[in-house]
CSV table of C-alpha atoms in Angstrom, one decimal:
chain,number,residue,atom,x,y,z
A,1,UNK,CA,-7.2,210.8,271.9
A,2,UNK,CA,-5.9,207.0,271.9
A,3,UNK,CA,-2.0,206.2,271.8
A,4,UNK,CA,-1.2,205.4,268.3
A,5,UNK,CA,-0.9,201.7,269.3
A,6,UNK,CA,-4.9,202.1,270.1
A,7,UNK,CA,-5.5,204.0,266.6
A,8,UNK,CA,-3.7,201.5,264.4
A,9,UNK,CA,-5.3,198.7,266.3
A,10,UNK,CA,-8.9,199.5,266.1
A,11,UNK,CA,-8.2,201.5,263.0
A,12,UNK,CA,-9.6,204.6,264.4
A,13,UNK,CA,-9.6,207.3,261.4
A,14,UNK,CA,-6.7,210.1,262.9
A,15,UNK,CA,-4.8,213.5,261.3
A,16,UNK,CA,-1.5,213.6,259.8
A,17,UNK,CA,1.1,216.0,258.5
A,18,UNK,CA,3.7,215.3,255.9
A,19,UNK,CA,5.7,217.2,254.4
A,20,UNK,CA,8.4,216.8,251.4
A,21,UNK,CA,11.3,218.3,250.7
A,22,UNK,CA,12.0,219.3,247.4
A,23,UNK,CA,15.2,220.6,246.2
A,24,UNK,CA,17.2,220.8,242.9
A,25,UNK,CA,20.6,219.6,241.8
A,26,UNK,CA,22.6,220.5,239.1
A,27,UNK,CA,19.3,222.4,237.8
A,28,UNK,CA,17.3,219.2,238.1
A,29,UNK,CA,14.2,219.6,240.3
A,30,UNK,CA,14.3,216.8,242.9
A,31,UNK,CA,12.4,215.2,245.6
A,32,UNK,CA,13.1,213.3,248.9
A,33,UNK,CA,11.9,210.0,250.6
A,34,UNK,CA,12.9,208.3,253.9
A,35,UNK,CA,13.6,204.6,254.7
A,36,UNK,CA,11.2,203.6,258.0
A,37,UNK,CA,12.9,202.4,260.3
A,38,UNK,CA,12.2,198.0,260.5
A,39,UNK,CA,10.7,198.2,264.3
A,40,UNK,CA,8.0,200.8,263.0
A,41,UNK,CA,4.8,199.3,264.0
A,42,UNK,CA,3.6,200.5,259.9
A,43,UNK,CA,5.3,199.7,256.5
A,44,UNK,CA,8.3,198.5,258.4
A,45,UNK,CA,11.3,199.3,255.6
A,46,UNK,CA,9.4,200.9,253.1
A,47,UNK,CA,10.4,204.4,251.5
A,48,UNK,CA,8.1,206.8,252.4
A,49,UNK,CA,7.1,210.5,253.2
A,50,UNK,CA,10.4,213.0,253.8
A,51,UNK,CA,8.6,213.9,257.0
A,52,UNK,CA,5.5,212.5,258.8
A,53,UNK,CA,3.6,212.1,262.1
A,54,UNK,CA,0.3,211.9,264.0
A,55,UNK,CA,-1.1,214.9,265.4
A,56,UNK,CA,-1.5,213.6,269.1
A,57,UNK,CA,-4.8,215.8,271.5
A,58,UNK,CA,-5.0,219.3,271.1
A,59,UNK,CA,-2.2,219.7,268.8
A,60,UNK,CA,-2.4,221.7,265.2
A,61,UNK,CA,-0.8,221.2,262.0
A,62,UNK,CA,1.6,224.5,263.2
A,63,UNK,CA,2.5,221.9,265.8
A,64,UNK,CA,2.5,218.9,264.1
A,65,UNK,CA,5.4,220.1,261.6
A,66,UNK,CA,8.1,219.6,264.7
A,67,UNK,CA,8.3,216.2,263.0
A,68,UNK,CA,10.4,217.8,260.4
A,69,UNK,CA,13.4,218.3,262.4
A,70,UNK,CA,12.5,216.2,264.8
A,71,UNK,CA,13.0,213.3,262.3
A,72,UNK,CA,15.2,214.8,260.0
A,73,UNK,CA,17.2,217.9,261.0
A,74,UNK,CA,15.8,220.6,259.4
A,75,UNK,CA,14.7,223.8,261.6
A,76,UNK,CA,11.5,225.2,259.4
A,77,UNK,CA,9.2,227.9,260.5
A,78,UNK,CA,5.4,227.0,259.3
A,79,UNK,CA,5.3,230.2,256.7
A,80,UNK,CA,7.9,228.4,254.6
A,81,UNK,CA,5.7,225.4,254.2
A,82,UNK,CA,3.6,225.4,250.9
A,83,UNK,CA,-0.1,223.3,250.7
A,84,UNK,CA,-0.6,221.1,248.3
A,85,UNK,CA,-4.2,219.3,249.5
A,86,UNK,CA,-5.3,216.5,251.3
A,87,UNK,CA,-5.5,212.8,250.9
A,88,UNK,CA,-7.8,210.7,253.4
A,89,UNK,CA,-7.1,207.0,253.4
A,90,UNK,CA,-7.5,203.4,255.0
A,91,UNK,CA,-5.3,200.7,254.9
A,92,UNK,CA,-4.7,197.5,256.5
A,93,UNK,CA,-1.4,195.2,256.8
A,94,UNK,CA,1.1,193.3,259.5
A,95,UNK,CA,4.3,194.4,260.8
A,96,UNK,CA,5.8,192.7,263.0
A,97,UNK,CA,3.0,190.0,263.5
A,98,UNK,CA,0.5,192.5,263.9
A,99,UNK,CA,-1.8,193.5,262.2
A,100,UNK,CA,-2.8,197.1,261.8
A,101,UNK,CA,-5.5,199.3,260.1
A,102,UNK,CA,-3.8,203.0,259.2
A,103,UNK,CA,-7.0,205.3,258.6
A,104,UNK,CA,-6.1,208.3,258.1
A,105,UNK,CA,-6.6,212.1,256.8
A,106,UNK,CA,-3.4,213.7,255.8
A,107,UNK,CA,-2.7,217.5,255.5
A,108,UNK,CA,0.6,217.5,252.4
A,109,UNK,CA,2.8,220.2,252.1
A,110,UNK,CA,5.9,220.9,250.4
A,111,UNK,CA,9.4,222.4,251.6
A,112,UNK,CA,12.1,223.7,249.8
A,113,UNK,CA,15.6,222.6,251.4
A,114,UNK,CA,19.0,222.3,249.6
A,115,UNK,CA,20.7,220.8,253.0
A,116,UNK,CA,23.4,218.1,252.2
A,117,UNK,CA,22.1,214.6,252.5
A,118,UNK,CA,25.2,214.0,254.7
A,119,UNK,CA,24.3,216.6,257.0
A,120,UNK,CA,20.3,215.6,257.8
A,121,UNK,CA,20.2,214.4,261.8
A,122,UNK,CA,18.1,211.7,261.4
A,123,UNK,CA,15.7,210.3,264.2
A,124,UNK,CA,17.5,206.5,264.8
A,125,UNK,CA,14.3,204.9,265.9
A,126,UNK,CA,12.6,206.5,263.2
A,127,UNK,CA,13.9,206.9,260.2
A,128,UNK,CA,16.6,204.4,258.5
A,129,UNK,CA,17.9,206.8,255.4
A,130,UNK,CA,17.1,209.8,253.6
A,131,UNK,CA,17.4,209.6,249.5
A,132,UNK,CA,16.6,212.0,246.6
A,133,UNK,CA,15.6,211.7,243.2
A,134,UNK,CA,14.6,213.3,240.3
A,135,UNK,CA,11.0,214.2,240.1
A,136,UNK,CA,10.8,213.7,236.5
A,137,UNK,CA,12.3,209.9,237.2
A,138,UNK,CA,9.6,209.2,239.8
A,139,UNK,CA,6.9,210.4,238.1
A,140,UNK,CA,8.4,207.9,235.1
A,141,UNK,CA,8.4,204.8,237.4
A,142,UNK,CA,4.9,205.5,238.6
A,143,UNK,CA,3.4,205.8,235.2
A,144,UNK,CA,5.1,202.6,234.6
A,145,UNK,CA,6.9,204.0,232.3
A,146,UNK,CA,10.0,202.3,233.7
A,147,UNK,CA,10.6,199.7,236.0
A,148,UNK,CA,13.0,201.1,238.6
A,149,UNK,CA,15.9,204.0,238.9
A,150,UNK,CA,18.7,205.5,241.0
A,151,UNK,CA,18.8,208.0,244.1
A,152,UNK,CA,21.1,209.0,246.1
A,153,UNK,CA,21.4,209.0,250.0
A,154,UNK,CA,22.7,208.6,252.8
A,155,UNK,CA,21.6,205.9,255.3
A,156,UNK,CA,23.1,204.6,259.0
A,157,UNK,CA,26.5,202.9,258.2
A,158,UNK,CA,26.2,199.3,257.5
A,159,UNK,CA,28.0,198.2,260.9
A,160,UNK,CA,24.7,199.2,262.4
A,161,UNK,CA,22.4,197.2,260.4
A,162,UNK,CA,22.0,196.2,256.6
A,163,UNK,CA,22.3,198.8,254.2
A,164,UNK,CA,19.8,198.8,251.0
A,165,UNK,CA,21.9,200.4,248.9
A,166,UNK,CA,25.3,200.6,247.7
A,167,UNK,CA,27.2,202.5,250.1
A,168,UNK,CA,30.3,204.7,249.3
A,169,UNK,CA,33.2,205.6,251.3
A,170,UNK,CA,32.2,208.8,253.0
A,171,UNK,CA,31.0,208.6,256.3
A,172,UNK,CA,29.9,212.2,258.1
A,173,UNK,CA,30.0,213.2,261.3
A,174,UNK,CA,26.3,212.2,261.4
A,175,UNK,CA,26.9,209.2,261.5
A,176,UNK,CA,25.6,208.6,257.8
A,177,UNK,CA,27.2,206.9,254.9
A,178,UNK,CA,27.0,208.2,251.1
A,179,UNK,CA,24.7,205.3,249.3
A,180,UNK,CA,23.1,204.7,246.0
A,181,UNK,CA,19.7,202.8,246.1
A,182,UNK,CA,18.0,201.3,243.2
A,183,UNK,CA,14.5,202.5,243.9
A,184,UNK,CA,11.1,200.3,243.0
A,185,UNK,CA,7.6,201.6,242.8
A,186,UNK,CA,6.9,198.6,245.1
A,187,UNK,CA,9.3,200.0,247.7
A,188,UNK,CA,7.2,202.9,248.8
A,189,UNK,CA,4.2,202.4,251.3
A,190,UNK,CA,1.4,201.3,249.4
A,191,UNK,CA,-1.0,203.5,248.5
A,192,UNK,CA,-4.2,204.4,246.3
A,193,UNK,CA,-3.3,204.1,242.4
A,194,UNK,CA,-2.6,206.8,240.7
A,195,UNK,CA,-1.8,208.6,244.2
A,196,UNK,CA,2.5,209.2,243.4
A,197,UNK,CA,2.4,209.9,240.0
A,198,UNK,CA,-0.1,212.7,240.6
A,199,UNK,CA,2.0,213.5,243.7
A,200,UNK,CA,5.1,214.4,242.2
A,201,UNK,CA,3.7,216.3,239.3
A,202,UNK,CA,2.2,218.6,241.5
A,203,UNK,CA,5.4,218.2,243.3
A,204,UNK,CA,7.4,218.6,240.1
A,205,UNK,CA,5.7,222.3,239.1
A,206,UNK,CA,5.9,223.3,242.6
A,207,UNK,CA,10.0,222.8,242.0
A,208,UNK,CA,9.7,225.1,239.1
A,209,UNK,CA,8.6,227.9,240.8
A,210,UNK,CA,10.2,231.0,242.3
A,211,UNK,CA,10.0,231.4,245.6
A,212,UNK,CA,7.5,234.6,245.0
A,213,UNK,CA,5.3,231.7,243.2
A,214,UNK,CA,5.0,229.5,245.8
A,215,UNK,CA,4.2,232.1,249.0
A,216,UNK,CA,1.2,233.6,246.8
């Protein structure tokens, strides 16, 4: 298999895992997104899957799921994880000067995880911030319904780099600082119309189920 470098060069068609994490607050069901990281050599700054990553030679989609605490924190086991399809797709762009073609076929799942945002380890060179935000709003902004809204988060503290959102006063032992971000549909990583809004509704009645629901 060729480094990822290789793939996104000659746009070599690859497999992917991601995985969001869906939660609920104050009975709300919610969803959330990470920043990339600006050296990413894809959608450098742009919001994006809670957890991603290539699955690199000989490796599974049991194995590829490491990328969920390897980015974020979260210890998972891969029976807690819940399908919810596939999505194949090829797209070109720059970062960085360079210019990439991302072809790839994505396995999606869902997570349920009600860890603090403060709390979330975050991979530095990976991920920038981690923000949540209710379904029902997201599905709103990608129907066009509305033109932006509010999540919260909690991103590297500003000394380290420029924050995008308004950032509070707390600052955890993580090393992350308490933010609100205004939140665009033009923020995400581009992607096939029509492909979030149906997202987060599946998404959004995945939330409303009991955990009996969603292992059958």
């Amino acid at each position: 298999m060729a480094a990822r470098k290789e793939v996104h060069r000659l746009g070599l068609r690859h497999r992917t895992f991601h995985c969001w994490l869906i939660t609920d607050r104050a009975g709300q069901p919610c969803v959330r997104f990470q920043k990339r990281q600006l050296g990413k050599d894809t959608y450098p700054g742009y919001l994006d899957i809670t957890a991603a990553g290539h699955l690199t030679a000989g490796e599974g989609i049991r194995d590829a799921m490491r990328e969920i605490e390897e980015e974020l924190g979260v210890a998972a086991v891969f029976e807690e994880l819940v399908p919810i399809g596939s999505h194949e797709e090829r797209a070109v762009g720059t970062a960085g000067g360079i210019d990439f073609i991302d072809h790839e076929r994505s396995d999606e799942f869902a997570l349920r995880c009600n860890l603090p945002l403060l709390e979330h380890r975050l991979q530095r060179d990976e991920v920038a911030g981690i923000y949540e935000a209710s379904l029902d709003d997201l599905i709103r902004l990608f129907e066009g319904i509305t033109e932006k809204i509010e999540a919260e988060g909690a991103e590297w503290a500003a000394a380290d780099g420029e924050s995008g959102g308004v950032q509070l006063e707390h600052q955890a032992a993580s090393g992350l600082t308490s933010v609100r971000l205004q939140v665009r549909a033009e923020d995400f990583v581009p992607r096939q119309n029509g492909y979030y809004a149906d997202l987060f509704r599946r998404l959004r009645k995945l939330a409303g189920m009991g955990a009996d629901q969603l292992q059958d």
